[in-house]
Coordinates of C-alpha atoms in Angstrom, one line a residue:
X1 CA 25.9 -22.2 15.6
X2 CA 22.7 -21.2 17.7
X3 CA 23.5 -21.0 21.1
X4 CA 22.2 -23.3 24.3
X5 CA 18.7 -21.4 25.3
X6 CA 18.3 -20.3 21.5
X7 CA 18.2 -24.0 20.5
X8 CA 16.1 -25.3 23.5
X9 CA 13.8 -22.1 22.6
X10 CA 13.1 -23.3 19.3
X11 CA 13.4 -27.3 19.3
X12 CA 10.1 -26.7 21.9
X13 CA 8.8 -24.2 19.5
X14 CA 9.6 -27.1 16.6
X15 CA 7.6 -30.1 18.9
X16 CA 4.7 -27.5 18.9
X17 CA 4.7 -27.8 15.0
X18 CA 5.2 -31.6 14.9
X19 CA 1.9 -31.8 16.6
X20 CA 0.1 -29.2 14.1
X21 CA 1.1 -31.5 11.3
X22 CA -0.3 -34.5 13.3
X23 CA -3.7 -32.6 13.5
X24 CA -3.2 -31.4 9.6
X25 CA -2.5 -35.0 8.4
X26 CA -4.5 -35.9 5.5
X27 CA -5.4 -32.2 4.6
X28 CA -2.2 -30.8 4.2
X29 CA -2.4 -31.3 0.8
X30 CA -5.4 -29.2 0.3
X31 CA -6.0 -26.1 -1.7
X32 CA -9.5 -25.1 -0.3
X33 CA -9.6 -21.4 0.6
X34 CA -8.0 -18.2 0.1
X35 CA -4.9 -17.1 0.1
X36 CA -4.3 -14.4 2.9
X37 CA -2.9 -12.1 0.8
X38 CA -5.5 -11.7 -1.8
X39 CA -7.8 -10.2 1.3
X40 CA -6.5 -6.7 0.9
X41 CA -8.7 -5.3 -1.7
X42 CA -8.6 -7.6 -4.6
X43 CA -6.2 -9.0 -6.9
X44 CA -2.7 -8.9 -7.1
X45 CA -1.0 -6.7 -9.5
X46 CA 2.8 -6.8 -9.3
X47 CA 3.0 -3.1 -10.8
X48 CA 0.2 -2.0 -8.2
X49 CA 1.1 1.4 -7.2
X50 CA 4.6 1.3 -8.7
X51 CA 6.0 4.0 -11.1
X52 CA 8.9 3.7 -12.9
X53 CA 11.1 6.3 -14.5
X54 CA 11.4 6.5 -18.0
X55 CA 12.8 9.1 -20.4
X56 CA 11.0 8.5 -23.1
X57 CA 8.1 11.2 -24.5
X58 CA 4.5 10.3 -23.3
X59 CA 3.2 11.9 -26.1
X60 CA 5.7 10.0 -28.4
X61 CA 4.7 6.9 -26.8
X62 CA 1.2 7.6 -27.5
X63 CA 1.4 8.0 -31.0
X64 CA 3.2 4.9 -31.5
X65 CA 0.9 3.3 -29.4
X66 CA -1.7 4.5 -31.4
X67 CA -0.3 3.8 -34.6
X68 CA 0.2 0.0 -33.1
X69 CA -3.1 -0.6 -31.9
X70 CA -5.0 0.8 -34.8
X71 CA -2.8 -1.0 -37.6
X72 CA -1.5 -4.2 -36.6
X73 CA -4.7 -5.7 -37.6
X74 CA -5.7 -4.0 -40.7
X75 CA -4.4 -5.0 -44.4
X76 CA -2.3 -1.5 -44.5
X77 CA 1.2 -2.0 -43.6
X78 CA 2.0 -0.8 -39.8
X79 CA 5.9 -1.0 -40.2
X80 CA 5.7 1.3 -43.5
X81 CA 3.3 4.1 -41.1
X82 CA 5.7 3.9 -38.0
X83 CA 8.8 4.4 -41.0
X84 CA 7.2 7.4 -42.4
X85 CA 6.6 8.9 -38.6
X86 CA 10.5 9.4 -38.2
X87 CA 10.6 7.8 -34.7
X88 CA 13.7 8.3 -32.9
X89 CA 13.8 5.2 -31.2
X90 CA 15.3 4.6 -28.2
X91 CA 15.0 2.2 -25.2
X92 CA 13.2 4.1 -23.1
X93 CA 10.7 4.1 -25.7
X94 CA 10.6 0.7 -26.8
X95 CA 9.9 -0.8 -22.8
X96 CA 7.0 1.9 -22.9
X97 CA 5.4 0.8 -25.7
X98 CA 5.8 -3.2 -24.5
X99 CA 4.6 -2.5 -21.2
X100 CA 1.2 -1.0 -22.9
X101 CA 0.7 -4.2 -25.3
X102 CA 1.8 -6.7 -22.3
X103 CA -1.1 -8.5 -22.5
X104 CA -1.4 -8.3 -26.1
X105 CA 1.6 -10.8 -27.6
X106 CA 0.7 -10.1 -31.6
X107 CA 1.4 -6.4 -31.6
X108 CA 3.4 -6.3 -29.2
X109 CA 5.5 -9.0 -30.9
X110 CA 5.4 -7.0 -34.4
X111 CA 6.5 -3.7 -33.0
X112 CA 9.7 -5.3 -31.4
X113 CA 10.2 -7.0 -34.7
X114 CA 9.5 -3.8 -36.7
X115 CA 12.0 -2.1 -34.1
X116 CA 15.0 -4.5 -33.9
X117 CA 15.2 -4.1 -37.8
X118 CA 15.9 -0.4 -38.0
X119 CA 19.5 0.1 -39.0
X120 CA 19.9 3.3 -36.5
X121 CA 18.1 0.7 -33.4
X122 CA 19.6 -2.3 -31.8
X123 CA 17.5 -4.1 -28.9
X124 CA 19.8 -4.7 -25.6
X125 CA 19.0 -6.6 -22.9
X126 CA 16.0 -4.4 -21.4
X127 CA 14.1 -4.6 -24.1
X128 CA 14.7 -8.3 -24.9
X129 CA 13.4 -9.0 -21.3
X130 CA 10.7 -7.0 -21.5
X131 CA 8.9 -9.0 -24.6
X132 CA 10.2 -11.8 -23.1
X133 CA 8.1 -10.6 -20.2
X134 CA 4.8 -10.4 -22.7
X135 CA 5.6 -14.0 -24.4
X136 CA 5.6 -15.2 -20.4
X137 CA 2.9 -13.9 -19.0
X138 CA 0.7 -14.8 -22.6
X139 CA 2.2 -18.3 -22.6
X140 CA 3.9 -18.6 -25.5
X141 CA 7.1 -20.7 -24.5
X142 CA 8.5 -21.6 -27.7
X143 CA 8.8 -18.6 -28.7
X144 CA 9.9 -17.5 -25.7
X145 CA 13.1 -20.2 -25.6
X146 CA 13.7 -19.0 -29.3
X147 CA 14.1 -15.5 -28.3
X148 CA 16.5 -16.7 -25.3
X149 CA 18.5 -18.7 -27.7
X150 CA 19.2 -15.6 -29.8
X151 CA 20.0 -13.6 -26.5
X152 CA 22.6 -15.8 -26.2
X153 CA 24.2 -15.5 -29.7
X154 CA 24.2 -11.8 -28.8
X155 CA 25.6 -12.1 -25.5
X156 CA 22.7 -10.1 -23.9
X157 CA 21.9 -12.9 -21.8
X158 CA 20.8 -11.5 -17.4
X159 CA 19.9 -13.6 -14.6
X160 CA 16.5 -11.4 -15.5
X161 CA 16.4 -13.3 -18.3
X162 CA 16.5 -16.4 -16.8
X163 CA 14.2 -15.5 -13.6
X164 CA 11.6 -14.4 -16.4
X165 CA 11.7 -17.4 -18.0
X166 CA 11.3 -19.6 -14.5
X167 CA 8.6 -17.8 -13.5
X168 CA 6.7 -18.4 -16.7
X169 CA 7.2 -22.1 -16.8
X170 CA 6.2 -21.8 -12.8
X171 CA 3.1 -20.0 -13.0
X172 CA 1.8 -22.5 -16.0
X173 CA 3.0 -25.3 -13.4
X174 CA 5.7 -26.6 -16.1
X175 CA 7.8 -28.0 -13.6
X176 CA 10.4 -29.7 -15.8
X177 CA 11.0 -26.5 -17.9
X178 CA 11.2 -24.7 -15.1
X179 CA 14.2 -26.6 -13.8
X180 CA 16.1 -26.8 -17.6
X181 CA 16.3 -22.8 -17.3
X182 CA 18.6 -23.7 -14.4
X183 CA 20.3 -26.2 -16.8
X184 CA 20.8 -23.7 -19.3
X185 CA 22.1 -21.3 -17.2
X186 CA 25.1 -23.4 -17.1
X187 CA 25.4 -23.9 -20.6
X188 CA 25.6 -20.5 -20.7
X189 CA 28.5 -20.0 -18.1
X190 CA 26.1 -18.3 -15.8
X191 CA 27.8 -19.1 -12.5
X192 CA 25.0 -20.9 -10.3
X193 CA 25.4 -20.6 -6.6
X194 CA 23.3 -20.7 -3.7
X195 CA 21.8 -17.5 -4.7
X196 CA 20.2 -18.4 -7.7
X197 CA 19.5 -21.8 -6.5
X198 CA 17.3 -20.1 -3.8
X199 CA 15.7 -17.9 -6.7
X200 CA 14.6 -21.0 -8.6
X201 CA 13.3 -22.7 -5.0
X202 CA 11.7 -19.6 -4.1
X203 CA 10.0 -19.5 -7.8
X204 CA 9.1 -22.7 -7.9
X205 CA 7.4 -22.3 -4.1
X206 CA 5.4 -19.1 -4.6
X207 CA 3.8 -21.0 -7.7
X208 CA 2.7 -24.0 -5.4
X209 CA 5.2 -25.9 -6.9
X210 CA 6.8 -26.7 -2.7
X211 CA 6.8 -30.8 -3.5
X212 CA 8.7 -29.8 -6.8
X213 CA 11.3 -27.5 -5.1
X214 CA 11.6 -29.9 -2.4
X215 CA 13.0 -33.1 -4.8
X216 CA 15.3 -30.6 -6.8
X217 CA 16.7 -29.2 -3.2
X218 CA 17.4 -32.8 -2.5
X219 CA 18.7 -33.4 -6.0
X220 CA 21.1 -30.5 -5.6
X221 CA 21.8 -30.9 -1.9
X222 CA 25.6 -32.4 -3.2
X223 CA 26.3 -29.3 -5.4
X224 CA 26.0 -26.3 -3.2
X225 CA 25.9 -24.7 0.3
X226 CA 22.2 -24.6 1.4
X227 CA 21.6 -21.7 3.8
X228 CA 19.6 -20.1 6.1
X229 CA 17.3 -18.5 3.1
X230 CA 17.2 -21.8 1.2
X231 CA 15.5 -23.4 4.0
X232 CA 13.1 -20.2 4.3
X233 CA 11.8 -20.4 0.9
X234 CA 11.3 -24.4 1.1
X235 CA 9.1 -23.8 4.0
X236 CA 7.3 -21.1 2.0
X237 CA 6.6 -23.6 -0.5
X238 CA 4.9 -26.0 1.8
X239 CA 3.3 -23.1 3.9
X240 CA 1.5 -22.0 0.6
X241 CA 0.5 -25.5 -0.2
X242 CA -1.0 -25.6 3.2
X243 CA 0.7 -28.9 4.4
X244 CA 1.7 -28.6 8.0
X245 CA 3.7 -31.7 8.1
X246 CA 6.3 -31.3 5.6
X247 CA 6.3 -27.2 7.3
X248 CA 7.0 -28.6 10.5
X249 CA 9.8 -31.4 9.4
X250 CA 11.7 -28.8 7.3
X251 CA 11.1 -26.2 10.6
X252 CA 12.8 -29.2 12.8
X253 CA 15.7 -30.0 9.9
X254 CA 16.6 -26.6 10.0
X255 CA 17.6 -26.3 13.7
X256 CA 19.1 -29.9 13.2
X257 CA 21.1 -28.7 11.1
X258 CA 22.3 -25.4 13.2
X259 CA 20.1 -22.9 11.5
X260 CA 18.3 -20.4 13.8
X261 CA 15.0 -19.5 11.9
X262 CA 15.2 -15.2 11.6
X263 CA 12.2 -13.2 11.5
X264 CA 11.5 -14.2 8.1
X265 CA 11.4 -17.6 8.6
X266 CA 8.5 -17.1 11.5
X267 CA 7.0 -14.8 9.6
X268 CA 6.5 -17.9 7.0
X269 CA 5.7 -20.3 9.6
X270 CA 2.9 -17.4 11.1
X271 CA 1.3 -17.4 7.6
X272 CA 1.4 -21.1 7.0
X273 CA -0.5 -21.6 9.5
X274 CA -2.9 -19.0 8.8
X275 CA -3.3 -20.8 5.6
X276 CA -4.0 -23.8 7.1
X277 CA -6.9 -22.6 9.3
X278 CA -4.7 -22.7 12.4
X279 CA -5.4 -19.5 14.2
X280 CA -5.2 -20.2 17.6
X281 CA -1.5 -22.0 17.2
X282 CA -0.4 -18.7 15.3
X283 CA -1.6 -16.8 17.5
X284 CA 0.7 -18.9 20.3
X285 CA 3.8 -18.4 17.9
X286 CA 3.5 -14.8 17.8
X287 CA 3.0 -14.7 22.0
X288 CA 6.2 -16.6 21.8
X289 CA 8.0 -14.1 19.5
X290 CA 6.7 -11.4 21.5
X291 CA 8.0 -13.2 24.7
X292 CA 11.4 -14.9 23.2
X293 CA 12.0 -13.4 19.8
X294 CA 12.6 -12.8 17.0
X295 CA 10.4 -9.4 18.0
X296 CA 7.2 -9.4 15.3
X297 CA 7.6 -6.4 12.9
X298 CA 5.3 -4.3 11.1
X299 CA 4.9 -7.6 8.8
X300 CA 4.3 -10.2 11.6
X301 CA 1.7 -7.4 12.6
X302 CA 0.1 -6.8 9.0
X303 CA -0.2 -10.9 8.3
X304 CA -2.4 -11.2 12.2
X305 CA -4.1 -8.4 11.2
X306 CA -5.5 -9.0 8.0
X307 CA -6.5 -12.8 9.2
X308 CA -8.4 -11.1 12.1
X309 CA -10.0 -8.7 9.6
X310 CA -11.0 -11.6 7.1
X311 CA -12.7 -13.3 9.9
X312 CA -15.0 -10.5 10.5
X313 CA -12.9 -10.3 14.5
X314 CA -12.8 -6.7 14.3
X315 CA -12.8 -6.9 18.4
X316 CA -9.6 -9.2 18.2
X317 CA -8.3 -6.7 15.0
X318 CA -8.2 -3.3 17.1
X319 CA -6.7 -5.3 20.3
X320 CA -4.0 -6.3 17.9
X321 CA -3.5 -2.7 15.8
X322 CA -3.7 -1.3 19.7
X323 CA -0.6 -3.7 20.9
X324 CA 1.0 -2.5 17.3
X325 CA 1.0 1.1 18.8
X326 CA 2.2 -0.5 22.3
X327 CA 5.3 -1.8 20.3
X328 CA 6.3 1.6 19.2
X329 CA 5.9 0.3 15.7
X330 CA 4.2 3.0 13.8
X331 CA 1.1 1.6 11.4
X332 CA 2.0 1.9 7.6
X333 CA -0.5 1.7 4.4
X334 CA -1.1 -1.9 4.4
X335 CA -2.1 -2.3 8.2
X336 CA -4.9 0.5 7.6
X337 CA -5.8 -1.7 4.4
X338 CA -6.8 -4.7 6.5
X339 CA -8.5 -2.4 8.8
X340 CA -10.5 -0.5 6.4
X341 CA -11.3 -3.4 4.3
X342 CA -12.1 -5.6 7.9
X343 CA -14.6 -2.3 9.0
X344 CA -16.0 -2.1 5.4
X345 CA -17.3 -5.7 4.4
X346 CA -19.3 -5.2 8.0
X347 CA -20.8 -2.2 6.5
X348 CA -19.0 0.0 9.6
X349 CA -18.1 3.1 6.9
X350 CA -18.1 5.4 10.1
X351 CA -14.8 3.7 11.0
X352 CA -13.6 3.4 7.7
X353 CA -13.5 7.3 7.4
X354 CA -12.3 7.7 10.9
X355 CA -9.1 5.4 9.8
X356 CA -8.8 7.3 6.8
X357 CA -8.7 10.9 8.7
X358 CA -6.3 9.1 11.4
X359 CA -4.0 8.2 8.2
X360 CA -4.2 11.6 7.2
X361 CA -3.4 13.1 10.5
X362 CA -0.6 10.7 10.9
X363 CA 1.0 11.8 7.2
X364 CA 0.5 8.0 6.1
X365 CA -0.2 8.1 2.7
X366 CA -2.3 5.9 0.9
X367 CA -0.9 3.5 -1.7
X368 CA -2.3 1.6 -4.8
X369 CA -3.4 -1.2 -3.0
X370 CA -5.6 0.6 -0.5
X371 CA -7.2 2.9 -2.8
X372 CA -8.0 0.0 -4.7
X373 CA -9.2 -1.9 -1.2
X374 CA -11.8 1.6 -1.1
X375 CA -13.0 1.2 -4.8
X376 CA -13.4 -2.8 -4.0
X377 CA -15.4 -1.6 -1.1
X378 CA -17.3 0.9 -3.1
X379 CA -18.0 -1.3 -6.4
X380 CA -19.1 -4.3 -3.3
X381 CA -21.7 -1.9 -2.7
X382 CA -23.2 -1.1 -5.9
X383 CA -21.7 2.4 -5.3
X384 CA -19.5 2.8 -8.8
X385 CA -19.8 6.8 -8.8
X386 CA -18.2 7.0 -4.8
X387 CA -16.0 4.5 -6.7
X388 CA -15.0 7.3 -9.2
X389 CA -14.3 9.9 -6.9
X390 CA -12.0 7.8 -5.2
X391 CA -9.9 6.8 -8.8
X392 CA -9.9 10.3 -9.0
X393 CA -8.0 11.1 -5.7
X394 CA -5.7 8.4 -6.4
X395 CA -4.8 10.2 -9.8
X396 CA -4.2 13.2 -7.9
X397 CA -2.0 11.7 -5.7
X398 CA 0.1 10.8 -8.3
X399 CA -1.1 6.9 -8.7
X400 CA -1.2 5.4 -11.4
X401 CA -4.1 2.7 -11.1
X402 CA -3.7 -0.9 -12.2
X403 CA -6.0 -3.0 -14.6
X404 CA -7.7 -4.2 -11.3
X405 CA -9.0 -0.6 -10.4
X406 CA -10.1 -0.3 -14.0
X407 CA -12.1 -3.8 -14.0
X408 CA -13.4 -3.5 -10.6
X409 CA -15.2 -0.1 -12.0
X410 CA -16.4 -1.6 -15.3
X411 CA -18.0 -4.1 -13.4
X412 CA -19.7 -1.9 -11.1
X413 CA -21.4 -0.1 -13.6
X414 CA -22.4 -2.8 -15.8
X415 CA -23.6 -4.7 -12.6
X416 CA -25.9 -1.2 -12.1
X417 CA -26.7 -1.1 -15.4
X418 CA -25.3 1.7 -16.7
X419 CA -24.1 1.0 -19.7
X420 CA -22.7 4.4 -20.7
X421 CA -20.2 4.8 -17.9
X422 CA -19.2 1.3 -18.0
X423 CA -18.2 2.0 -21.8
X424 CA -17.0 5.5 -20.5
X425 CA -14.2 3.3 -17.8
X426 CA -13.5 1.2 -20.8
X427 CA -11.9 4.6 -22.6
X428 CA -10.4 5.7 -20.1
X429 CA -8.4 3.3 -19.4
X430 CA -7.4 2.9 -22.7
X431 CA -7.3 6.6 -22.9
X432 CA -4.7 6.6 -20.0
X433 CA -2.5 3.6 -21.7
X434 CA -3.6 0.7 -19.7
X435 CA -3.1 -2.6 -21.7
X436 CA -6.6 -4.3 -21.0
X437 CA -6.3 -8.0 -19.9
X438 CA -8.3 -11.1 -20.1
X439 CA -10.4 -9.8 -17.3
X440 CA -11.2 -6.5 -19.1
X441 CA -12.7 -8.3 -22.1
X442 CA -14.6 -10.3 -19.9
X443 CA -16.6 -8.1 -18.3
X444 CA -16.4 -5.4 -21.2
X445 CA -18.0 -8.1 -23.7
X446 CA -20.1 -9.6 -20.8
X447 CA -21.6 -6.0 -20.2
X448 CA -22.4 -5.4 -24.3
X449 CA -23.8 -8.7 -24.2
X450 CA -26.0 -8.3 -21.1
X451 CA -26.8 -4.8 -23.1
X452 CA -28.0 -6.4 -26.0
X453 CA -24.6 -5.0 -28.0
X454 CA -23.9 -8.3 -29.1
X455 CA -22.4 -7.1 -32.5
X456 CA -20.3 -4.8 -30.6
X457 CA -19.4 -7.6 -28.5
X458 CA -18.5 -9.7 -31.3
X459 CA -16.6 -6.8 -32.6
X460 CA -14.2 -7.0 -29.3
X461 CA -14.2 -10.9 -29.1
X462 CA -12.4 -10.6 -32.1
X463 CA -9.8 -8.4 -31.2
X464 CA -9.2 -10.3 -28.4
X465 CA -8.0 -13.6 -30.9
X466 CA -6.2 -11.1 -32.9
X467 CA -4.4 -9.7 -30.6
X468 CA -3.2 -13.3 -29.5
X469 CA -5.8 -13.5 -26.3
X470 CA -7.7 -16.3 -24.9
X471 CA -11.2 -16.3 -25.4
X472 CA -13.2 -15.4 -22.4
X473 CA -15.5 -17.4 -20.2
X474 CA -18.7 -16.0 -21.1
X475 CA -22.5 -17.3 -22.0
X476 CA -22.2 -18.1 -25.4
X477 CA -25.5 -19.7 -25.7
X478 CA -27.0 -16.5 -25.1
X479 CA -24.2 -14.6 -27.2
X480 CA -25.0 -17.0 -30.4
X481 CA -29.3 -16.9 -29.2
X482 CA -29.2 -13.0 -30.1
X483 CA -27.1 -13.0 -33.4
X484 CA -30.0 -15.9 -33.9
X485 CA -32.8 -13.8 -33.4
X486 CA -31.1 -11.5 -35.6
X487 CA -31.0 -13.0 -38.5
X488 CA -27.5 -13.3 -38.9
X489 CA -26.2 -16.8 -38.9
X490 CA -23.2 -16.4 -41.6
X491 CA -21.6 -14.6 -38.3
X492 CA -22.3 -17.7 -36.3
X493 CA -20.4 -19.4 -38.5
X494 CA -17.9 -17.0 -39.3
X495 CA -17.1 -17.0 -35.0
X496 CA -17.2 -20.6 -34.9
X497 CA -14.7 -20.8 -37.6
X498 CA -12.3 -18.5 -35.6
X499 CA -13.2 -19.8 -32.2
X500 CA -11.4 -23.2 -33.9
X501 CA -8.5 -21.5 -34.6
X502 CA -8.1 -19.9 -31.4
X503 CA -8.5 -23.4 -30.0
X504 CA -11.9 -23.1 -28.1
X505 CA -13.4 -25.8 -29.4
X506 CA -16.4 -26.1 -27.1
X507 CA -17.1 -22.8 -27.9
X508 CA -16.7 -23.1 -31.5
X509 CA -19.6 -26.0 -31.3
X510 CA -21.8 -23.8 -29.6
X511 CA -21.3 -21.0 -32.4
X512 CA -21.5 -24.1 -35.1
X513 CA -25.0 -25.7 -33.6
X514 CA -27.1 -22.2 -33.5
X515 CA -26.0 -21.2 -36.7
X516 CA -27.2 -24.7 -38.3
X517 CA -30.0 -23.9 -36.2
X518 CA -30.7 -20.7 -37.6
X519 CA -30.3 -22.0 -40.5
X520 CA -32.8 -24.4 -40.7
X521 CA -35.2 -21.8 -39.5
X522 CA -34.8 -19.5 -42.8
X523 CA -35.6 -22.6 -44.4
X524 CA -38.4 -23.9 -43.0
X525 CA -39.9 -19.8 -43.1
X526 CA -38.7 -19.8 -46.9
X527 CA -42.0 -19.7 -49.0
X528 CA -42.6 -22.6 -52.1
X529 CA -44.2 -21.6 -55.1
X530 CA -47.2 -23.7 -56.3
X531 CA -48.2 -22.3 -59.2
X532 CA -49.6 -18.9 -58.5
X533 CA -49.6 -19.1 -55.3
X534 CA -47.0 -19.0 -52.1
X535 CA -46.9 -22.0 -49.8
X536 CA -45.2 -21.6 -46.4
X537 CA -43.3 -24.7 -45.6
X538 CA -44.4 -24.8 -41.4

């Protein structure tokens, strides 16, 4: 139980939130904004700056890679190649060669197929999870639940499994399909406790699902044990859907209910109300935290921080990094990120170097997500060759960049146009084994077509619906204007024809109206004889 002063500490601290949701009140439902933690150079990337070990052969994994990429869509048979290569399969190998096609389901999909029949192979739970993985993060659920089902025959069935799954159906904001993983965990005698309850909660929250988790916390309430945690991620879920109210109600519950909120728990409040525009009352809750506890971390620290940075207070920023110092806390990657990044979108590049040779100094060594904060900042300002230098320092430190730090390049350099070294970042990163992603196509084809490479860029739009991608968002009209003014309206036709398939329909009727077009101009420029002599039809 929380004891006398704790209790009276935190039921005033709890009033002070009752009156933030008054103030939030018909806002709280709003989803305006940005995120705070997308402020730290750019996109997420789950595997940014993250290496893991594998025993498999590079080189091996390259030439099936290659063999993959280069076949899958051709009439020659890519199972009988990789047979007459002798590949000694193993594991290892197999979660390499997913990992590369992760965003590309069709080969990806055929390789683990072509693998799981090999007499000498037999897929285990790593690799099932894995392609699972892919089939999530492309959206393909029923294939997806099919390949679960047949986990289960096997007996190869984790709680990965099942957290891969949830997160799938999460992030494409299928609620109820989300919830029937939890259902079929019992089916399958996974034992569910308040443990993977708070998984599912905390799954359903981070994907701004909070309303959803809330109704199947109080659906479960009967069946398990909530604890401290499970009230934690419920008030992550509101946090991140910005409403203040139901924050502040499940804040006062908890303490009702003998719960002390831990660090983590204010730490989720803090952010909330960052969220929610609310500086000046997180600011308060930290004072108190300071003053009353739980003591602000490195974390509590980091979230002010960035918020400070993102409003252009770099005054306010250094006063907080300073008290930081004061704390005997010692600064890690991600606090100089938000600094760097603060100093940088001002244009202050003195202070960004002076951070950087402090870091150095200190031995804090930079991670993915600053060097790719530095490129963001470089690419920001048209500066794509600074941007390269800095890539390269990252390789020699040993890491390995993400799609982002790829895309934000290729941008860069199409943006300046230079066309050859935004073709050039497009090989390398293929080069260096990096699946390309919707984005990647994006702005590769955008760039071709801005470059008056449309056939090239017709040539990669249809890899992309091979490989089992979306079509991008690009300008079409102008993309089907110069195949027009080439002459070539049988390709208009032909894309159209695809662009059905692939379920872009708008897109398709675009392709479909300027190749009628075009047709219609051949015929009206088609010459009629008259005797001896040519008549063109005007």
């Amino acid at each position: 139980m929380v004891d006398t002063d704790s209790r009276q500490n935190l039921v005033s601290f709890a009033d002070r939130y009752r009156g933030f949701s008054s103030v939030c009140g018909s806002d709280s439902g709003s989803d305006s904004g940005t995120d705070i933690e997308d402020n730290d150079g750019g996109e997420r990337d789950e595997n940014e700056g993250v290496s893991v070990h594998s025993s498999a052969d590079p080189k091996e994994v390259d030439r099936v890679c290659k063999v993959v990429d280069e076949l899958f869509e051709l009439d020659r048979n890519m199972e009988a190649v990789l047979d007459e290569y002798g590949i000694c399969l193993s594991h290892d190998l197999v979660v390499d060669v997913l990992e590369r096609f992760k965003h590309a389901r069709k080969p990806a999909f055929r390789f683990f197929c072509w693998a799981g029949s090999k007499p000498e192979f037999a897929h285990d739970s790593r690799t099932y999870n894995s392609m699972m993985n892919v089939l999530g993060k492309t959206r393909q659920f029923e294939t997806m639940v099919s390949m679960l089902d047949e986990m289960g025959e096997k007996g190869l069935l984790t709680m990965e499994t099942f957290m891969i799954a949830i997160k799938a159906f999460a992030s494409a904001k299928e609620r109820k399909k989300a919830v029937g993983m939890f259902e079929l965990m019992k089916k399958h005698k996974f034992k569910v406790g308040v443990n993977t309850i708070n998984c599912l909660l905390d799954t359903l929250g981070r994907a701004k699902l909070g309303k959803e988790a809330q109704a199947l916390f109080e659906k479960l309430k009967g069946r398990f044990t909530p604890n401290l945690q499970t009230y934690t991620v419920l008030l992550n879920g509101w946090c991140r859907l910005k409403n203040l109210m139901e924050a502040g109600r499940l804040w006062n519950e908890m303490i009702d209910l003998g719960f002390k909120p831990d660090l983590v728990a204010h730490n989720t409040m803090l952010e909330g109300l960052l969220r929610s525009k609310k500086t000046s009352d997180a600011i308060k809750l930290f004072e108190v935290m300071k003053a009353k506890g739980p003591r602000p971390n490195i974390r509590s620290y980091t979230i002010l921080l960035r918020e400070f940075c993102k409003q252009g207070k770099m005054r306010e920023a250094v006063e907080c990094f300073d008290d930081l110092l004061e704390s005997g806390s010692q600064p890690d990657a991600a606090v100089y990120t938000c600094l760097i990044t603060g100093f940088g979108n001002q244009k202050n590049m003195d202070m960004v170097y002076e951070l950087l040779k402090e870091m150095k100094e200190k031995g804090c060594m930079p991670d993915g997500r600053l060097y790719n904060a530095l490129i963001k900042l470089m690419t920001s300002r048209k500066m794509p060759d600074d941007a390269v230098k800095i890539y390269k320092r990252m390789i020699e430190s040993g890491i390995k960049p993400s799609i982002h730090t790829y895309n934000m390049i290729m941008k860069s350099y199409f943006l300046t146009k230079n066309f050859e070294m935004g073709r050039a970042t497009w090989d390398e990163m293929i080069q260096k084994g990096c699946c390309p992603d919707d984005n990647s196509y994006t702005v590769f084809i955008g760039g071709l077509i801005r470059h008056g490479r449309s056939g090239d860029a017709c040539k990669y739009l249809e890899e992309m619906l091979k490989k089992g991608m979306k079509a991008p968002q690009l300008d079409y009209n102008k993309f089907a204007a110069d195949f027009s003014r080439a002459g070539k309206p049988d390709i208009l036709e032909e894309l159209a024809q695809k662009m059905k398939f692939a379920g872009k329909f708008e897109v398709s009727n675009v392709f479909a109206r300027w190749a009628e077009m075009m047709k219609k101009r051949v015929k009206r420029r088609d010459p009629i004889k008259v005797g001896s002599r040519s008549i063109r039809v005007i």
